[in-house]
PDB file of C-alpha atoms in Angstrom:
ATOM      1  CA  MET A 527      -0.033   0.289  -0.280  1.00 48.00           C
ATOM      2  CA  LYS A 528       2.922   2.500   0.600  1.00 44.00           C
ATOM      3  CA  LYS A 529       4.513   1.911  -2.669  1.00 46.00           C
ATOM      4  CA  ILE A 530       1.248   2.329  -4.298  1.00 46.00           C
ATOM      5  CA  LYS A 531       0.542   5.251  -2.101  1.00 44.00           C
ATOM      6  CA  THR A 532       4.415   6.602  -3.205  1.00 46.00           C
ATOM      7  CA  ILE A 533       3.453   5.580  -7.467  1.00 43.00           C
ATOM      8  CA  VAL A 534       0.176   7.712  -6.711  1.00 41.00           C
ATOM      9  CA  MET A 535       1.695  10.905  -5.748  1.00 43.00           C
ATOM     10  CA  THR A 536       4.566  10.527  -7.917  1.00 44.00           C
ATOM     11  CA  ALA A 537       2.001  10.436 -10.921  1.00 45.00           C
ATOM     12  CA  LEU A 538      -0.150  13.334  -9.518  1.00 42.00           C
ATOM     13  CA  ALA A 539       2.894  15.556  -8.907  1.00 43.00           C
ATOM     14  CA  ALA A 540       3.858  14.814 -12.797  1.00 44.00           C
ATOM     15  CA  VAL A 541       0.110  15.690 -13.795  1.00 40.00           C
ATOM     16  CA  ALA A 542       0.672  19.191 -11.529  1.00 42.00           C
ATOM     17  CA  MET A 543       4.117  19.699 -13.471  1.00 41.00           C
ATOM     18  CA  MET A 544       2.722  19.357 -16.743  1.00 40.00           C
ATOM     19  CA  SER A 545      -0.225  21.168 -16.028  1.00 38.00           C
ATOM     20  CA  CYS A 546       1.951  24.499 -14.949  1.00 36.00           C
ATOM     21  CA  SER A 547       4.364  24.177 -17.934  1.00 33.00           C
ATOM     22  CA  GLU A 548       0.998  24.376 -20.587  1.00 35.00           C
ATOM     23  CA  THR A 549      -0.394  27.465 -18.350  1.00 32.00           C
ATOM     24  CA  ASP A 550       2.984  29.217 -18.277  1.00 37.00           C
ATOM     25  CA  TYR A 551       3.657  28.257 -21.838  1.00 36.00           C
ATOM     26  CA  MET A 552       1.254  31.525 -22.975  1.00 46.00           C
ATOM     27  CA  THR A 553       3.684  33.518 -21.701  1.00 43.00           C
ATOM     28  CA  PHE A 554       6.695  32.467 -21.036  1.00 43.00           C
ATOM     29  CA  ASP A 555       7.749  29.906 -23.726  1.00 49.00           C
ATOM     30  CA  THR A 556      11.024  31.251 -24.835  1.00 49.00           C
ATOM     31  CA  ALA A 557      10.836  29.301 -28.003  1.00 55.00           C
ATOM     32  CA  ASN A 558       7.221  30.864 -29.169  1.00 72.00           C
ATOM     33  CA  ASN A 559       7.302  34.360 -29.832  1.00 89.00           C
ATOM     34  CA  GLY A 560       3.608  34.367 -30.214  1.00 93.00           C
ATOM     35  CA  VAL A 561       0.847  37.031 -30.724  1.00 94.00           C
ATOM     36  CA  TYR A 562      -2.919  36.677 -29.918  1.00 94.00           C
ATOM     37  CA  PHE A 563      -6.351  38.754 -29.498  1.00 95.00           C
ATOM     38  CA  THR A 564      -7.544  38.532 -25.849  1.00 92.00           C
ATOM     39  CA  LYS A 565     -10.981  40.203 -26.443  1.00 91.00           C
ATOM     40  CA  ASP A 566     -13.993  38.522 -27.981  1.00 91.00           C
ATOM     41  CA  THR A 567     -16.610  41.238 -28.292  1.00 88.00           C
ATOM     42  CA  LEU A 568     -15.192  44.841 -29.506  1.00 94.00           C
ATOM     43  CA  THR A 569     -18.135  47.341 -29.280  1.00 94.00           C
ATOM     44  CA  TYR A 570     -18.671  51.384 -29.185  1.00 95.00           C
ATOM     45  CA  SER A 571     -21.026  53.472 -29.347  1.00 93.00           C
ATOM     46  CA  PHE A 572     -20.422  57.428 -28.537  1.00 93.00           C
ATOM     47  CA  SER A 573     -24.329  57.044 -27.323  1.00 90.00           C
ATOM     48  CA  VAL A 574     -24.498  59.576 -24.134  1.00 90.00           C
ATOM     49  CA  THR A 575     -21.129  61.188 -24.685  1.00 88.00           C
ATOM     50  CA  PRO A 576     -21.859  64.904 -24.899  1.00 85.00           C
ATOM     51  CA  ILE A 577     -21.648  66.017 -28.581  1.00 83.00           C
ATOM     52  CA  GLU A 578     -18.571  68.541 -28.010  1.00 86.00           C
ATOM     53  CA  VAL A 579     -16.770  64.695 -27.612  1.00 91.00           C
ATOM     54  CA  LYS A 580     -15.546  64.467 -31.496  1.00 95.00           C
ATOM     55  CA  THR A 581     -13.022  60.994 -31.472  1.00 97.00           C
ATOM     56  CA  TYR A 582     -12.597  57.953 -29.014  1.00 96.00           C
ATOM     57  CA  LEU A 583      -9.730  56.130 -29.121  1.00 97.00           C
ATOM     58  CA  TYR A 584     -10.470  51.961 -28.944  1.00 97.00           C
ATOM     59  CA  LYS A 585      -7.513  49.802 -27.862  1.00 97.00           C
ATOM     60  CA  VAL A 586      -7.909  46.638 -29.354  1.00 97.00           C
ATOM     61  CA  PRO A 587      -6.501  44.315 -26.856  1.00 96.00           C
ATOM     62  CA  PHE A 588      -3.563  41.679 -27.256  1.00 96.00           C
ATOM     63  CA  ARG A 589      -0.575  39.624 -25.457  1.00 95.00           C
ATOM     64  CA  ILE A 590       2.253  38.174 -26.314  1.00 95.00           C
ATOM     65  CA  MET A 591       3.872  34.502 -25.939  1.00 92.00           C
ATOM     66  CA  GLY A 592       7.336  34.317 -25.357  1.00 90.00           C
ATOM     67  CA  PRO A 593      10.100  36.562 -23.536  1.00 92.00           C
ATOM     68  CA  THR A 594       9.348  40.264 -22.574  1.00 93.00           C
ATOM     69  CA  SER A 595      11.958  42.336 -23.862  1.00 94.00           C
ATOM     70  CA  LYS A 596      13.799  45.542 -22.797  1.00 96.00           C
ATOM     71  CA  GLU A 597      13.313  47.412 -26.299  1.00 96.00           C
ATOM     72  CA  PRO A 598       9.503  47.939 -27.861  1.00 96.00           C
ATOM     73  CA  ARG A 599       8.451  45.586 -30.649  1.00 97.00           C
ATOM     74  CA  THR A 600       5.930  46.211 -33.155  1.00 97.00           C
ATOM     75  CA  VAL A 601       3.309  43.814 -34.074  1.00 97.00           C
ATOM     76  CA  LYS A 602       1.875  43.302 -37.539  1.00 98.00           C
ATOM     77  CA  PHE A 603      -1.885  43.244 -38.571  1.00 98.00           C
ATOM     78  CA  ALA A 604      -4.010  43.805 -41.475  1.00 98.00           C
ATOM     79  CA  ILE A 605      -7.489  45.203 -42.344  1.00 98.00           C
ATOM     80  CA  ASP A 606      -9.663  42.640 -44.064  1.00 97.00           C
ATOM     81  CA  PRO A 607     -11.283  44.616 -46.739  1.00 97.00           C
ATOM     82  CA  THR A 608     -13.828  42.193 -47.668  1.00 97.00           C
ATOM     83  CA  LYS A 609     -15.748  42.328 -43.912  1.00 96.00           C
ATOM     84  CA  THR A 610     -14.600  46.176 -43.353  1.00 98.00           C
ATOM     85  CA  THR A 611     -17.473  48.699 -43.609  1.00 98.00           C
ATOM     86  CA  ALA A 612     -15.633  51.412 -42.226  1.00 98.00           C
ATOM     87  CA  LYS A 613     -13.227  53.985 -44.161  1.00 98.00           C
ATOM     88  CA  ALA A 614     -10.111  54.919 -43.240  1.00 98.00           C
ATOM     89  CA  GLY A 615      -9.929  58.588 -42.445  1.00 98.00           C
ATOM     90  CA  VAL A 616     -13.869  59.049 -42.360  1.00 98.00           C
ATOM     91  CA  GLN A 617     -14.991  57.106 -39.868  1.00 98.00           C
ATOM     92  CA  TYR A 618     -11.624  55.989 -38.460  1.00 98.00           C
ATOM     93  CA  ASN A 619      -7.907  56.486 -38.037  1.00 98.00           C
ATOM     94  CA  ILE A 620      -5.805  53.230 -37.141  1.00 98.00           C
ATOM     95  CA  GLY A 621      -2.271  53.498 -35.482  1.00 98.00           C
ATOM     96  CA  GLU A 622       0.952  51.189 -35.397  1.00 97.00           C
ATOM     97  CA  ALA A 623       0.585  48.286 -32.462  1.00 98.00           C
ATOM     98  CA  VAL A 624       3.553  48.098 -30.501  1.00 96.00           C
ATOM     99  CA  VAL A 625       4.661  46.222 -27.264  1.00 97.00           C
ATOM    100  CA  GLN A 626       6.368  47.857 -24.761  1.00 96.00           C
ATOM    101  CA  PRO A 627       9.578  47.206 -23.059  1.00 97.00           C
ATOM    102  CA  ASP A 628       9.035  44.667 -20.340  1.00 96.00           C
ATOM    103  CA  SER A 629       5.557  44.265 -21.363  1.00 96.00           C
ATOM    104  CA  ILE A 630       3.072  41.203 -23.022  1.00 95.00           C
ATOM    105  CA  ASN A 631       0.479  43.139 -23.211  1.00 96.00           C
ATOM    106  CA  GLY A 632      -0.448  45.730 -26.027  1.00 97.00           C
ATOM    107  CA  TYR A 633      -3.244  46.888 -28.517  1.00 97.00           C
ATOM    108  CA  ILE A 634      -4.354  48.275 -31.943  1.00 98.00           C
ATOM    109  CA  PRO A 635      -4.896  51.758 -31.493  1.00 98.00           C
ATOM    110  CA  VAL A 636      -8.296  53.024 -33.660  1.00 98.00           C
ATOM    111  CA  GLU A 637      -9.268  56.294 -33.359  1.00 98.00           C
ATOM    112  CA  ILE A 638     -13.239  56.455 -34.069  1.00 98.00           C
ATOM    113  CA  LEU A 639     -14.641  59.408 -35.768  1.00 98.00           C
ATOM    114  CA  ARG A 640     -17.508  60.964 -34.819  1.00 96.00           C
ATOM    115  CA  ASP A 641     -18.653  63.488 -37.577  1.00 95.00           C
ATOM    116  CA  GLY A 642     -17.997  60.617 -39.571  1.00 97.00           C
ATOM    117  CA  LEU A 643     -20.781  58.096 -38.400  1.00 96.00           C
ATOM    118  CA  GLU A 644     -24.021  58.444 -40.214  1.00 94.00           C
ATOM    119  CA  GLY A 645     -27.531  57.920 -38.960  1.00 88.00           C
ATOM    120  CA  THR A 646     -30.027  59.591 -36.719  1.00 79.00           C
ATOM    121  CA  TYR A 647     -32.364  58.463 -34.133  1.00 72.00           C
ATOM    122  CA  ALA A 648     -35.316  59.219 -36.690  1.00 72.00           C
ATOM    123  CA  THR A 649     -33.728  57.464 -39.916  1.00 81.00           C
ATOM    124  CA  GLY A 650     -31.566  54.829 -37.637  1.00 86.00           C
ATOM    125  CA  TYR A 651     -27.834  54.660 -37.286  1.00 92.00           C
ATOM    126  CA  THR A 652     -25.187  53.079 -39.459  1.00 96.00           C
ATOM    127  CA  LYS A 653     -23.023  50.489 -37.585  1.00 96.00           C
ATOM    128  CA  TYR A 654     -19.888  50.169 -38.881  1.00 98.00           C
ATOM    129  CA  VAL A 655     -17.561  47.323 -39.218  1.00 98.00           C
ATOM    130  CA  LEU A 656     -13.698  46.692 -38.729  1.00 98.00           C
ATOM    131  CA  GLN A 657     -11.892  43.698 -39.190  1.00 98.00           C
ATOM    132  CA  LEU A 658      -8.314  43.514 -38.260  1.00 98.00           C
ATOM    133  CA  ILE A 659      -6.048  39.956 -38.475  1.00 97.00           C
ATOM    134  CA  LEU A 660      -2.762  39.554 -36.889  1.00 97.00           C
ATOM    135  CA  GLU A 661      -0.010  38.947 -38.852  1.00 96.00           C
ATOM    136  CA  GLU A 662       3.474  37.705 -39.127  1.00 95.00           C
ATOM    137  CA  ASN A 663       6.481  39.779 -38.759  1.00 95.00           C
ATOM    138  CA  GLU A 664      10.128  39.782 -37.772  1.00 95.00           C
ATOM    139  CA  ASN A 665       9.028  40.036 -33.774  1.00 95.00           C
ATOM    140  CA  PHE A 666       5.799  37.942 -33.656  1.00 96.00           C
ATOM    141  CA  LYS A 667       3.952  34.993 -35.300  1.00 94.00           C
ATOM    142  CA  PRO A 668      -0.021  34.435 -34.780  1.00 94.00           C
ATOM    143  CA  THR A 669      -0.538  31.784 -32.558  1.00 86.00           C
ATOM    144  CA  LEU A 670      -3.520  29.237 -30.982  1.00 73.00           C
ATOM    145  CA  ASP A 671      -6.487  29.004 -33.643  1.00 77.00           C
ATOM    146  CA  SER A 672      -7.238  30.949 -36.593  1.00 75.00           C
ATOM    147  CA  ALA A 673     -10.420  32.530 -34.523  1.00 76.00           C
ATOM    148  CA  SER A 674      -7.770  34.232 -31.928  1.00 78.00           C
ATOM    149  CA  GLN A 675      -6.100  35.711 -34.763  1.00 92.00           C
ATOM    150  CA  CYS A 676      -8.957  38.018 -35.976  1.00 95.00           C
ATOM    151  CA  ARG A 677     -11.121  40.582 -34.485  1.00 96.00           C
ATOM    152  CA  THR A 678     -14.323  42.737 -35.571  1.00 97.00           C
ATOM    153  CA  LEU A 679     -14.637  46.025 -33.855  1.00 97.00           C
ATOM    154  CA  THR A 680     -18.510  47.457 -34.574  1.00 97.00           C
ATOM    155  CA  PHE A 681     -19.187  50.882 -33.950  1.00 97.00           C
ATOM    156  CA  ASP A 682     -21.489  53.508 -34.256  1.00 96.00           C
ATOM    157  CA  ASN A 683     -23.248  56.753 -32.592  1.00 93.00           C
ATOM    158  CA  ALA A 684     -26.408  55.467 -31.665  1.00 90.00           C
ATOM    159  CA  ILE A 685     -28.493  56.933 -28.732  1.00 86.00           C
ATOM    160  CA  GLU A 686     -31.175  54.729 -27.936  1.00 84.00           C
ATOM    161  CA  GLN A 687     -34.310  55.605 -25.383  1.00 89.00           C
ATOM    162  CA  PRO A 688     -33.074  53.900 -22.158  1.00 91.00           C
ATOM    163  CA  GLU A 689     -34.490  50.454 -20.794  1.00 87.00           C
ATOM    164  CA  TRP A 690     -36.963  52.104 -18.669  1.00 94.00           C
ATOM    165  CA  LEU A 691     -39.962  49.640 -18.336  1.00 92.00           C
ATOM    166  CA  SER A 692     -43.418  49.433 -17.357  1.00 91.00           C
ATOM    167  CA  ALA A 693     -44.914  46.774 -15.301  1.00 89.00           C
ATOM    168  CA  HIS A 694     -46.200  45.444 -18.735  1.00 88.00           C
ATOM    169  CA  GLY A 695     -42.029  45.299 -20.034  1.00 89.00           C
ATOM    170  CA  ASP A 696     -43.213  48.550 -22.306  1.00 91.00           C
ATOM    171  CA  LYS A 697     -40.489  51.317 -22.791  1.00 91.00           C
ATOM    172  CA  VAL A 698     -41.263  54.469 -20.972  1.00 95.00           C
ATOM    173  CA  TRP A 699     -40.540  57.863 -20.574  1.00 96.00           C
ATOM    174  CA  ASP A 700     -42.001  60.404 -18.832  1.00 95.00           C
ATOM    175  CA  GLN A 701     -42.950  63.138 -20.689  1.00 96.00           C
ATOM    176  CA  SER A 702     -44.878  65.238 -17.876  1.00 95.00           C
ATOM    177  CA  MET A 703     -40.815  65.554 -16.698  1.00 96.00           C
ATOM    178  CA  LEU A 704     -38.856  65.269 -20.123  1.00 97.00           C
ATOM    179  CA  GLY A 705     -41.190  66.122 -23.126  1.00 97.00           C
ATOM    180  CA  VAL A 706     -40.941  63.759 -25.823  1.00 96.00           C
ATOM    181  CA  TRP A 707     -38.468  61.473 -25.989  1.00 94.00           C
ATOM    182  CA  HIS A 708     -35.289  62.474 -28.007  1.00 93.00           C
ATOM    183  CA  PRO A 709     -31.687  61.632 -27.888  1.00 92.00           C
ATOM    184  CA  TYR A 710     -30.233  64.998 -26.856  1.00 93.00           C
ATOM    185  CA  LYS A 711     -32.044  65.128 -23.802  1.00 96.00           C
ATOM    186  CA  PHE A 712     -31.011  62.153 -22.687  1.00 95.00           C
ATOM    187  CA  ILE A 713     -27.334  63.103 -23.203  1.00 94.00           C
ATOM    188  CA  LYS A 714     -27.650  66.695 -20.928  1.00 96.00           C
ATOM    189  CA  MET A 715     -29.959  64.088 -18.722  1.00 97.00           C
ATOM    190  CA  VAL A 716     -27.033  61.600 -17.903  1.00 96.00           C
ATOM    191  CA  GLU A 717     -24.158  64.806 -17.935  1.00 95.00           C
ATOM    192  CA  TYR A 718     -26.212  66.832 -15.113  1.00 97.00           C
ATOM    193  CA  PHE A 719     -26.636  63.548 -13.430  1.00 97.00           C
ATOM    194  CA  HIS A 720     -22.465  62.788 -13.446  1.00 97.00           C
ATOM    195  CA  ALA A 721     -22.014  66.556 -12.175  1.00 97.00           C
ATOM    196  CA  ILE A 722     -24.021  65.686  -8.810  1.00 98.00           C
ATOM    197  CA  ALA A 723     -20.724  63.482  -8.190  1.00 97.00           C
ATOM    198  CA  ASP A 724     -19.201  66.546  -7.266  1.00 97.00           C
ATOM    199  CA  ILE A 725     -21.882  68.115  -5.104  1.00 97.00           C
ATOM    200  CA  LEU A 726     -23.367  65.336  -3.070  1.00 97.00           C
ATOM    201  CA  PRO A 727     -20.628  62.464  -3.412  1.00 97.00           C
ATOM    202  CA  GLU A 728     -22.334  60.179  -1.510  1.00 97.00           C
ATOM    203  CA  THR A 729     -25.397  60.338  -2.611  1.00 97.00           C
ATOM    204  CA  TYR A 730     -24.502  59.990  -6.045  1.00 97.00           C
ATOM    205  CA  LYS A 731     -22.752  56.647  -5.156  1.00 97.00           C
ATOM    206  CA  LYS A 732     -25.979  55.220  -4.181  1.00 97.00           C
ATOM    207  CA  MET A 733     -27.813  56.785  -6.835  1.00 97.00           C
ATOM    208  CA  VAL A 734     -25.308  55.018  -9.289  1.00 96.00           C
ATOM    209  CA  GLU A 735     -25.700  51.573  -7.364  1.00 96.00           C
ATOM    210  CA  ALA A 736     -29.778  52.174  -8.020  1.00 95.00           C
ATOM    211  CA  TYR A 737     -30.309  53.393 -12.015  1.00 96.00           C
ATOM    212  CA  GLY A 738     -26.649  52.703 -13.109  1.00 93.00           C
ATOM    213  CA  GLU A 739     -23.819  54.693 -14.063  1.00 91.00           C
ATOM    214  CA  ASN A 740     -25.750  56.013 -17.472  1.00 92.00           C
ATOM    215  CA  LEU A 741     -28.769  56.160 -15.963  1.00 95.00           C
ATOM    216  CA  GLU A 742     -29.585  52.605 -17.745  1.00 90.00           C
ATOM    217  CA  HIS A 743     -32.048  51.157 -15.404  1.00 90.00           C
ATOM    218  CA  ILE A 744     -34.260  53.564 -13.766  1.00 95.00           C
ATOM    219  CA  PRO A 745     -37.877  51.493 -12.258  1.00 94.00           C
ATOM    220  CA  TYR A 746     -40.618  52.655 -14.187  1.00 94.00           C
ATOM    221  CA  GLY A 747     -38.670  55.688 -15.362  1.00 94.00           C
ATOM    222  CA  ASP A 748     -39.468  57.149 -12.245  1.00 95.00           C
ATOM    223  CA  PRO A 749     -36.558  58.038  -9.681  1.00 96.00           C
ATOM    224  CA  TYR A 750     -39.137  58.375  -7.026  1.00 94.00           C
ATOM    225  CA  VAL A 751     -36.575  57.689  -4.113  1.00 95.00           C
ATOM    226  CA  TYR A 752     -34.538  60.659  -5.502  1.00 97.00           C
ATOM    227  CA  ARG A 753     -37.142  62.454  -7.520  1.00 96.00           C
ATOM    228  CA  THR A 754     -36.093  66.058  -5.302  1.00 97.00           C
ATOM    229  CA  ILE A 755     -32.390  65.765  -6.322  1.00 97.00           C
ATOM    230  CA  PHE A 756     -33.481  65.295  -9.805  1.00 98.00           C
ATOM    231  CA  LYS A 757     -35.653  67.616 -10.178  1.00 97.00           C
ATOM    232  CA  LYS A 758     -33.189  70.306  -8.471  1.00 97.00           C
ATOM    233  CA  TYR A 759     -29.516  69.045  -9.866  1.00 98.00           C
ATOM    234  CA  ILE A 760     -31.180  67.688 -13.400  1.00 98.00           C
ATOM    235  CA  TYR A 761     -34.449  68.561 -14.787  1.00 98.00           C
ATOM    236  CA  GLU A 762     -33.960  72.353 -13.570  1.00 98.00           C
ATOM    237  CA  PRO A 763     -30.296  72.652 -15.159  1.00 98.00           C
ATOM    238  CA  MET A 764     -32.120  71.108 -18.518  1.00 98.00           C
ATOM    239  CA  TYR A 765     -34.873  73.578 -18.443  1.00 98.00           C
ATOM    240  CA  ASP A 766     -32.656  76.293 -18.230  1.00 98.00           C
ATOM    241  CA  PHE A 767     -30.432  75.021 -20.766  1.00 98.00           C
ATOM    242  CA  PHE A 768     -33.069  74.097 -23.293  1.00 98.00           C
ATOM    243  CA  ASN A 769     -34.616  77.075 -22.716  1.00 97.00           C
ATOM    244  CA  ASP A 770     -31.725  79.402 -23.014  1.00 98.00           C
ATOM    245  CA  PRO A 771     -32.084  81.281 -26.222  1.00 97.00           C
ATOM    246  CA  ALA A 772     -28.145  81.324 -26.635  1.00 98.00           C
ATOM    247  CA  ASN A 773     -28.030  78.050 -26.872  1.00 97.00           C
ATOM    248  CA  ARG A 774     -30.874  77.407 -29.567  1.00 97.00           C
ATOM    249  CA  ASP A 775     -28.201  77.479 -32.843  1.00 96.00           C
ATOM    250  CA  MET A 776     -26.076  75.251 -31.530  1.00 93.00           C
ATOM    251  CA  ILE A 777     -28.952  72.813 -30.780  1.00 94.00           C
ATOM    252  CA  LEU A 778     -30.177  72.659 -33.814  1.00 93.00           C
ATOM    253  CA  GLU A 779     -27.013  72.981 -36.255  1.00 89.00           C
ATOM    254  CA  ALA A 780     -26.126  69.255 -34.078  1.00 84.00           C
ATOM    255  CA  TYR A 781     -30.553  67.693 -33.978  1.00 88.00           C
ATOM    256  CA  PRO A 782     -32.548  70.280 -36.458  1.00 89.00           C
ATOM    257  CA  ASP A 783     -35.577  67.997 -35.444  1.00 89.00           C
ATOM    258  CA  PHE A 784     -34.857  68.664 -31.854  1.00 94.00           C
ATOM    259  CA  PRO A 785     -38.286  69.640 -29.754  1.00 95.00           C
ATOM    260  CA  PHE A 786     -37.639  72.733 -27.721  1.00 97.00           C
ATOM    261  CA  ASP A 787     -40.753  70.761 -24.927  1.00 97.00           C
ATOM    262  CA  PHE A 788     -38.825  70.710 -21.975  1.00 97.00           C
ATOM    263  CA  PRO A 789     -41.131  71.385 -19.063  1.00 97.00           C
ATOM    264  CA  SER A 790     -40.335  73.318 -15.643  1.00 96.00           C
ATOM    265  CA  PRO A 791     -39.729  70.927 -13.328  1.00 95.00           C
ATOM    266  CA  TYR A 792     -41.854  73.088 -10.694  1.00 89.00           C
TER     267      TYR A 792
END
């Protein structure tokens, strides 16, 4: 029995050593300078981002196998024209992919250009696709399976009505407090909501826990627990902004169909 136990323990130790070797291979196998994407779903929307923000840098992440280096190293990639609908210089710009010294992680920098994204909430938003493929160069060779060597980044300028649902599961938008739905109203609503963090930080944290970082989930569309705060710090500033004649031309330039119907909260 003692001999059998010794054999079993030796076998288990060997399996453990093999497991460690296989795990470490992904990063530390010095015989394989490989590269692979690390994130499956790549999407971005400007959504409730203020209209003054015209660009966004999306970092498509990858990781290398093999040793680190004291020098920066480039990773080669290509754009698949058969699966890409976005146009360089119009909807996006793309930079060089570099692994920095002493690092195993890097990214492909994609600058998304908001002014080049077409569509409106009335006609629908165009969703753009950028298909990226890792390629071999003197530094790295794409590894793992073929699915790990390509990724699809989709992006748009969509601003959808939030998923505030009635008791029956229908979308709701309180017109008595907000007027008719318009995406710019939601942009400003989220903007003033975030501003509460500097005024009432502890209350803001609780509101984020209850409603989401960008007010994604307000039960029944009615923030009744914090209604007084909403009126003072969100609805009133929105009313002042949308009814200020100095803002009218700027609003119409960005949203020609904007309804100037925001009601007074009091």
